Short mmCIF file of C-alpha atoms in Angstrom, two decimals:
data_model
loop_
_atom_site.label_atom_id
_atom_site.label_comp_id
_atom_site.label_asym_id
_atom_site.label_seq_id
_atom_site.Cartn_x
_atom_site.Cartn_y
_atom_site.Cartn_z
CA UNK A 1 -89.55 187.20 -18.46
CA UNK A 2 -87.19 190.03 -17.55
CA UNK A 3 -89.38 191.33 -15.35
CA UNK A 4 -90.48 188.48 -13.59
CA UNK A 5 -86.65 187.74 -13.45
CA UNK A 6 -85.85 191.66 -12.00
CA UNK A 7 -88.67 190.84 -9.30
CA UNK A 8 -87.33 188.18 -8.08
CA UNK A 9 -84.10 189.42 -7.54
CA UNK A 10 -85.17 192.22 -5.38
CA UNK A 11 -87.23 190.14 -3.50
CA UNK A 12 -83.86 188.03 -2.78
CA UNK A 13 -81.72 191.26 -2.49
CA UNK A 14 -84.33 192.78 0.34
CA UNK A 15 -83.80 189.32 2.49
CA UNK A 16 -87.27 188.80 2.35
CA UNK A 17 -88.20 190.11 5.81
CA UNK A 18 -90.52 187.60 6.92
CA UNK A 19 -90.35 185.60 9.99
CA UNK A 20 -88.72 182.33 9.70
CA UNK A 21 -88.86 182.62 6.17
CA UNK A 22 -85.40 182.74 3.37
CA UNK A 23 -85.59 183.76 -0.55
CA UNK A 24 -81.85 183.02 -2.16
CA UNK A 25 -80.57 184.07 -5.23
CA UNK A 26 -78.00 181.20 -6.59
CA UNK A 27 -76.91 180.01 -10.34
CA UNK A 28 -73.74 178.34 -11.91
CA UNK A 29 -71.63 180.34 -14.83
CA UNK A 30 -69.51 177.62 -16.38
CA UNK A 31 -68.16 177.72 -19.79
CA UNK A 32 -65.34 175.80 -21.49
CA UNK A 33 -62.99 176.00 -24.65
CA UNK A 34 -63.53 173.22 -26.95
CA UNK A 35 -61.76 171.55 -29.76
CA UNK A 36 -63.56 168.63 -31.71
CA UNK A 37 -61.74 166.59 -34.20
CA UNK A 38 -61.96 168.18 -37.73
CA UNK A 39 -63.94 171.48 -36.31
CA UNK A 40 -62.55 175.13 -35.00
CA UNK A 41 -62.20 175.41 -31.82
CA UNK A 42 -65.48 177.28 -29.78
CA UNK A 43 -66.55 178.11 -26.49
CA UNK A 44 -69.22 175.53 -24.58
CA UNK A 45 -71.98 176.87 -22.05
CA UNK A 46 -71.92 174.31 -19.31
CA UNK A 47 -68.69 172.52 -19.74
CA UNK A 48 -68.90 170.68 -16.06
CA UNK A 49 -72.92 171.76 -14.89
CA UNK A 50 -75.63 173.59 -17.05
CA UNK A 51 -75.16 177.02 -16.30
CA UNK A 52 -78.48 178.68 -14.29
CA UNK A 53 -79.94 181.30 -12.46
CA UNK A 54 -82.13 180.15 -10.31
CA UNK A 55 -84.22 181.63 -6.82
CA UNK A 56 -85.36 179.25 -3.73
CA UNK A 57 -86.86 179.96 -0.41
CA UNK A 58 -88.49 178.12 2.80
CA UNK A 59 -90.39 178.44 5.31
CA UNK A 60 -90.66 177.39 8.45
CA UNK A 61 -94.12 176.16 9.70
CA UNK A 62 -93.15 174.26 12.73
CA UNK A 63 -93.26 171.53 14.23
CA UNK A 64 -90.27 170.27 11.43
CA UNK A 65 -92.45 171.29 8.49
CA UNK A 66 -91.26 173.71 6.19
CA UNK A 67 -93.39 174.97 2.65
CA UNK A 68 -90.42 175.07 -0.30
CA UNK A 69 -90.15 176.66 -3.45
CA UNK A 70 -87.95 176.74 -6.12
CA UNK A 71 -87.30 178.50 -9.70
CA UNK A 72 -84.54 177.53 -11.89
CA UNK A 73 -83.68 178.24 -15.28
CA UNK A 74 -80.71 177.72 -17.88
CA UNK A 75 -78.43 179.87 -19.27
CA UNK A 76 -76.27 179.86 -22.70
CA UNK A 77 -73.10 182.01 -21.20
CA UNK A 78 -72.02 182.08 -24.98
CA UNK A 79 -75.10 184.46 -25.83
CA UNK A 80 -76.64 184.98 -22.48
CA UNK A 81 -79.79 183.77 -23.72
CA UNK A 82 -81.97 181.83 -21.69
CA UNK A 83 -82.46 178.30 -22.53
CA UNK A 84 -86.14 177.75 -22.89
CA UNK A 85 -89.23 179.49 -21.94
CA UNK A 86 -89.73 180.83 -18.52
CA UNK A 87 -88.42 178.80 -15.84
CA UNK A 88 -87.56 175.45 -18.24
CA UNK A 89 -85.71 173.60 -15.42
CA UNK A 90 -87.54 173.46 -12.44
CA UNK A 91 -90.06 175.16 -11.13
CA UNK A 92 -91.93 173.73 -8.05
CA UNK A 93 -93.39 174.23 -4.91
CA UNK A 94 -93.69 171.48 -1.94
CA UNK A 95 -92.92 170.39 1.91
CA UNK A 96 -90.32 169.13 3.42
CA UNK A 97 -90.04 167.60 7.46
CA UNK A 98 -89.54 164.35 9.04
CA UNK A 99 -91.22 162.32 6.58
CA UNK A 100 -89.29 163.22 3.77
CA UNK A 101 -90.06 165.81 0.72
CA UNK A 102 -92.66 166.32 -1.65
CA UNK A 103 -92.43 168.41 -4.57
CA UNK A 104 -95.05 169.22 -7.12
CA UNK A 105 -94.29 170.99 -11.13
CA UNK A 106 -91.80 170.84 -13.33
CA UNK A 107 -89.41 168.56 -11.35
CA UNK A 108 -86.22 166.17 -12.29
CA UNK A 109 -87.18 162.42 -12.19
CA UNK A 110 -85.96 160.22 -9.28
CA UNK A 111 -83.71 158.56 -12.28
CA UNK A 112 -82.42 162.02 -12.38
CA UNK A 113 -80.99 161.84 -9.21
CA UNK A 114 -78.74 158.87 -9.75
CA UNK A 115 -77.73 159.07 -13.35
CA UNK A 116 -74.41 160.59 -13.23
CA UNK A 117 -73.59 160.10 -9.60
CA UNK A 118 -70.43 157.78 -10.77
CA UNK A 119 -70.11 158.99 -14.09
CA UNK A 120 -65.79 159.24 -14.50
CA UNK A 121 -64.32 162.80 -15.57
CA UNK A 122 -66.67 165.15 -13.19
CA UNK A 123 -69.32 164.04 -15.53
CA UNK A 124 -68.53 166.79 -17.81
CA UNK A 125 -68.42 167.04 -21.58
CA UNK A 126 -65.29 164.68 -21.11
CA UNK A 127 -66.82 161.46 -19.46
CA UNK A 128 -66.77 158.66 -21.44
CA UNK A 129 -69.87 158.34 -21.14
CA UNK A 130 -71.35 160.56 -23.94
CA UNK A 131 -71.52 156.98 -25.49
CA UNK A 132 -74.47 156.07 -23.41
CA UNK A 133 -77.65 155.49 -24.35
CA UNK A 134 -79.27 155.81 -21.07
CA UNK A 135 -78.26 158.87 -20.97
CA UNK A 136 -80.48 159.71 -23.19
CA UNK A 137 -83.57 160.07 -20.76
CA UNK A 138 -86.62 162.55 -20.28
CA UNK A 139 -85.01 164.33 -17.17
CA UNK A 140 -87.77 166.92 -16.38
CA UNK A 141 -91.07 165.47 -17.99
CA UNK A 142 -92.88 168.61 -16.44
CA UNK A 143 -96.28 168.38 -14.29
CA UNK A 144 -94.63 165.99 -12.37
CA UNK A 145 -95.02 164.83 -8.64
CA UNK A 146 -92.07 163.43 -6.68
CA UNK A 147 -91.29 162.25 -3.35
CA UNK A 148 -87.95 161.79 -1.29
CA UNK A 149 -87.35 159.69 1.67
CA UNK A 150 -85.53 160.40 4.73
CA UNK A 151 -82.40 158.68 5.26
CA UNK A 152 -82.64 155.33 6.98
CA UNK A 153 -79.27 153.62 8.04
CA UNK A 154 -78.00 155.41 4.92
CA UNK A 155 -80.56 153.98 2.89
CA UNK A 156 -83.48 156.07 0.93
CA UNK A 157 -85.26 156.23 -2.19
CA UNK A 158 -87.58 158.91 -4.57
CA UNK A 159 -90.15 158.39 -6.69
CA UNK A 160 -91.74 160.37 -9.41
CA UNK A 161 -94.59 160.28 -11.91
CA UNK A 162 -95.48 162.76 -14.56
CA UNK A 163 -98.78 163.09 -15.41
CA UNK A 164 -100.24 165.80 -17.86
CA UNK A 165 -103.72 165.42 -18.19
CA UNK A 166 -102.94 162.62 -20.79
CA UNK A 167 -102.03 159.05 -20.67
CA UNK A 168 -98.32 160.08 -21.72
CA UNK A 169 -97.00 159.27 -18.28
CA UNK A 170 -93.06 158.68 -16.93
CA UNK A 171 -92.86 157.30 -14.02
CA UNK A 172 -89.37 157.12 -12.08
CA UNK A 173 -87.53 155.76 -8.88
CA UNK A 174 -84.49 155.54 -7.44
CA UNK A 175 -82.99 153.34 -4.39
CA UNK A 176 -79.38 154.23 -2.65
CA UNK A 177 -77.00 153.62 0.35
CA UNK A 178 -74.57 155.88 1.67
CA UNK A 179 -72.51 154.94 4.42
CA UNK A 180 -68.71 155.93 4.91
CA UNK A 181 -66.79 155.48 1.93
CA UNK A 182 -69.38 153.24 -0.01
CA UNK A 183 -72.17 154.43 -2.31
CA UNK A 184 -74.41 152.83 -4.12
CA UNK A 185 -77.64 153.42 -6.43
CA UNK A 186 -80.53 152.15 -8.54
CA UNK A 187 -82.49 153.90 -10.58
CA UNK A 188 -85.61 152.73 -13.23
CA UNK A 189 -87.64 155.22 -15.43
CA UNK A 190 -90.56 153.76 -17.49
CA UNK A 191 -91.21 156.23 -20.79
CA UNK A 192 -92.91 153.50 -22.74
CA UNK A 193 -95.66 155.89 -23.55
CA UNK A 194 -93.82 159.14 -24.76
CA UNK A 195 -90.35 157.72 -25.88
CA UNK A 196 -91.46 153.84 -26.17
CA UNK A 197 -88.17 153.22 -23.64
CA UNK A 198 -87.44 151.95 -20.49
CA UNK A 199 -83.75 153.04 -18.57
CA UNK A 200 -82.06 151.16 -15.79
CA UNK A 201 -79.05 152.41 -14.03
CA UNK A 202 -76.78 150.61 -11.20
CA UNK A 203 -74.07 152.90 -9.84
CA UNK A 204 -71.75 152.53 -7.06
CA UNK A 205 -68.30 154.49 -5.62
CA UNK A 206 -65.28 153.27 -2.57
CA UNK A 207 -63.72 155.84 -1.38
CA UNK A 208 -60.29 154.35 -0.31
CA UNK A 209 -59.11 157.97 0.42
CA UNK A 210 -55.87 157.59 -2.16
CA UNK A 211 -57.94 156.72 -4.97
CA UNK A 212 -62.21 157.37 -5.34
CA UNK A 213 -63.06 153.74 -7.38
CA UNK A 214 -65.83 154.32 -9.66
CA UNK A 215 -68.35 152.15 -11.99
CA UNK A 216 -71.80 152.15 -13.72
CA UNK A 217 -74.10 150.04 -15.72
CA UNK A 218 -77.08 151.15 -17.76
CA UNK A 219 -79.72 149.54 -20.04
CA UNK A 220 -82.64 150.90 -22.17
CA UNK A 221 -85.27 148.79 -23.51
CA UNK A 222 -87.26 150.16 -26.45
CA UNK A 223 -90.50 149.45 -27.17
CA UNK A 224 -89.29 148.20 -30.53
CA UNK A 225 -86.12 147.07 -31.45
CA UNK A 226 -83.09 146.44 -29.84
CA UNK A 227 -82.10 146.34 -26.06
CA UNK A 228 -78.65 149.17 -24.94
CA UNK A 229 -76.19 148.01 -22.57
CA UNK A 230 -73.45 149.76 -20.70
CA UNK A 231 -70.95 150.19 -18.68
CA UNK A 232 -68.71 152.41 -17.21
CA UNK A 233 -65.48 152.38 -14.86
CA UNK A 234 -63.17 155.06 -13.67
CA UNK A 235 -61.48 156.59 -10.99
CA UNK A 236 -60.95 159.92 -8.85
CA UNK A 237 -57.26 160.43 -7.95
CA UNK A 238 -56.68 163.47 -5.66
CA UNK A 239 -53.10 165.01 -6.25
CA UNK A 240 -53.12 167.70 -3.76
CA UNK A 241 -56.07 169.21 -1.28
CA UNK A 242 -57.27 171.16 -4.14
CA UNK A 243 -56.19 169.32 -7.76
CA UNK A 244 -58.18 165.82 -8.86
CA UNK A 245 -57.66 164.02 -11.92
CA UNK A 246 -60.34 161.83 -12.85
CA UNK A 247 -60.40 159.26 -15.79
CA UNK A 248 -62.42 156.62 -17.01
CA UNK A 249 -63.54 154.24 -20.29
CA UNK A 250 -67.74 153.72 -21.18
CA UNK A 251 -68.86 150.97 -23.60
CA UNK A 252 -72.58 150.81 -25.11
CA UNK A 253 -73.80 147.88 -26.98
CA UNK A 254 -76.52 147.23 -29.05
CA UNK A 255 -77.89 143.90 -28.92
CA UNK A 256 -76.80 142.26 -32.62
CA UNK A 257 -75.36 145.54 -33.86
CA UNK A 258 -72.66 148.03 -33.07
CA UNK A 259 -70.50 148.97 -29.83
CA UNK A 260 -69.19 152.51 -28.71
CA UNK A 261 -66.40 152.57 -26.92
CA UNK A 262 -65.16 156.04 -24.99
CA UNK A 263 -61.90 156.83 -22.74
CA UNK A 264 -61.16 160.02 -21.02
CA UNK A 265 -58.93 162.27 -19.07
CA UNK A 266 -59.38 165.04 -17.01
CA UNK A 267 -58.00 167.46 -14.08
CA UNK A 268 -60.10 170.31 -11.90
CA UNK A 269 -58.28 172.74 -9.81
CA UNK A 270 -60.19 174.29 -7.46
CA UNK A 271 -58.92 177.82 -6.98
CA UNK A 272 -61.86 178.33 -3.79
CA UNK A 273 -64.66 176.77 -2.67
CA UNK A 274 -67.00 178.24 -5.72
CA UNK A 275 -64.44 178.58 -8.77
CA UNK A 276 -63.15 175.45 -10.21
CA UNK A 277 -60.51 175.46 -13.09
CA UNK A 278 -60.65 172.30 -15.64
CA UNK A 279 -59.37 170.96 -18.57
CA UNK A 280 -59.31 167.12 -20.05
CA UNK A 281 -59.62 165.00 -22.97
CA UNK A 282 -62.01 162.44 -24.57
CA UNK A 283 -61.60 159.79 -27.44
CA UNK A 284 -64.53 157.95 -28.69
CA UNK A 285 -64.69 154.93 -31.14
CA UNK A 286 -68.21 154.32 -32.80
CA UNK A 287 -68.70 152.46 -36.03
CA UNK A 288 -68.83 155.96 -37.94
CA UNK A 289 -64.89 156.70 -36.78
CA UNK A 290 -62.74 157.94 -34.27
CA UNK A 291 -63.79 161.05 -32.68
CA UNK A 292 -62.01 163.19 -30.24
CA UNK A 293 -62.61 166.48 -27.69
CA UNK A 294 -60.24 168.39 -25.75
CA UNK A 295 -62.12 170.94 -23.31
CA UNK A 296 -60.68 173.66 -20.79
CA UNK A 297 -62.77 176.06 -18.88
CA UNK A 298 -64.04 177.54 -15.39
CA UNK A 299 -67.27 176.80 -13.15
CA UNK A 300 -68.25 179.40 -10.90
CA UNK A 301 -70.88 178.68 -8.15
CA UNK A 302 -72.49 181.25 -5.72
#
């Protein structure tokens, strides 16, 4: 794995010298101070995003066609292990031009796409939203193939379906607008035959410029037992061109049984366009007690 990993990178350090081709080297280092309720206080890998290293490249084949590629893997920054074998987050190859993209290995499902999009607090270890069931999704399913529209009026949609040489399949899409300050998104993934559950997600933000208005609603339908709902509402509040605060509340109930409730609080100062400062708090209610988390910690992109 090293090796492959050293490759790589000189093979994105030499530019790779081939006409109307690009290999890039990019990744996300993001760790966070925690504090749970009744534990010592630790450091978090992945705080805001996963931290990754990852390596992507294109080329161009004309006419608007271009061959992609992609590698991706995670990253504890606590131990600088790597999280999984080989490249555990995606790893792909596919085509990309005028009538959208295709992408074929170990991909993120079309539900993927849409799941946090609206999710209050950066949707970061302090959205409300831990609470969530449908959250709880198979968000790279492996040997999968998935395919993006184009845009049309703001509108497009992905599909996905997993298929591994069994009858284990997860199939996945996703429908959403985007137009000015208004955005808006489906998503459905049916896991019936590996997790026995079915996930639905409705999103949507406005954008009134003073205030980013936020809300979400999830389901999950087992195969047996009972059916998850939830939803979420929040708000983006920029104080300055480079501070936000962000806050929100999540609820999840189970049909004739329990309901979590979640609030939380948080600010991000962005210090450039690739390092982000944060720091926030979350309170959950579940049936088992109060629980609380209190996070602070930097996000580095390049």
């Amino acid at each position: 794995m090293k090796k492959t990993l050293i490759a790589l990178a000189v093979l994105a350090a030499s530019g790779a010298a081939f006409a109307q081709s690009s290999v890039s080297l990019y990744g996300i280092a993001d760790i966070a101070l925690t504090k749970a309720k009744g534990t010592s206080a630790q450091l978090t890998s992945g705080g805001v995003s996963s931290s990754r290293l990852g390596f992507k490249g294109t080329e161009d084949l004309g006419g608007g066609l271009k061959a992609n590629f992609l590698f991706e893997e995670g990253i504890d920054l606590t131990t600088g292990a790597l999280k999984g074998s080989g490249f555990a987050r995606q790893a792909y190859v596919g085509l990309s031009g005028g009538f959208g993209e295709v992408k074929l290995g170990n991909v993120y499902t079309a539900y993927d796409d849409i799941s946090g999009a609206t999710n209050p607090v950066f949707d970061s270890v302090l959205s409300p939203t831990v609470v969530w069931a449908s959250t709880g999704y198979i968000s790279n399913p492996g040997s999968n193939i998935y395919y993006a529209s184009p845009s049309f009026g703001g509108v497009s949609g992905a599909v996905s379906y997993a298929l591994d040489g069994s009858k284990q399949k997860v199939t996945s899409v996703n429908v959403k607008y985007e137009g000015g300050p208004v955005y808006v998104g489906f998503g459905y993934q049916d896991e019936a035959d590996r997790t026995g559950n079915k996930f639905t997600r409705v999103n949507g933000s406005y954008d009134l410029g003073v205030v980013k208005l936020l809300a979400g609603y999830g389901q999950v339908k087992p195969e047996v037992g009972s059916k998850t709902t939830e939803y979420s509402f929040g708000a983006d509040v920029p104080l300055g061109s480079a501070l936000t605060l962000s806050t929100g509340l999540a609820s999840s109930k189970v049909d004739g049984g329990d309901n979590r409730n979640s609030v939380g609080l948080g600010v991000a100062y962005s210090m450039s366009k690739r390092t982000t400062l944060y720091t926030g708090f979350r309170k959950e209610n579940t049936a088992a007690g109060d629980t609380s988390l209190f996070a602070a910690g930097v996000k580095h992109t390049f």
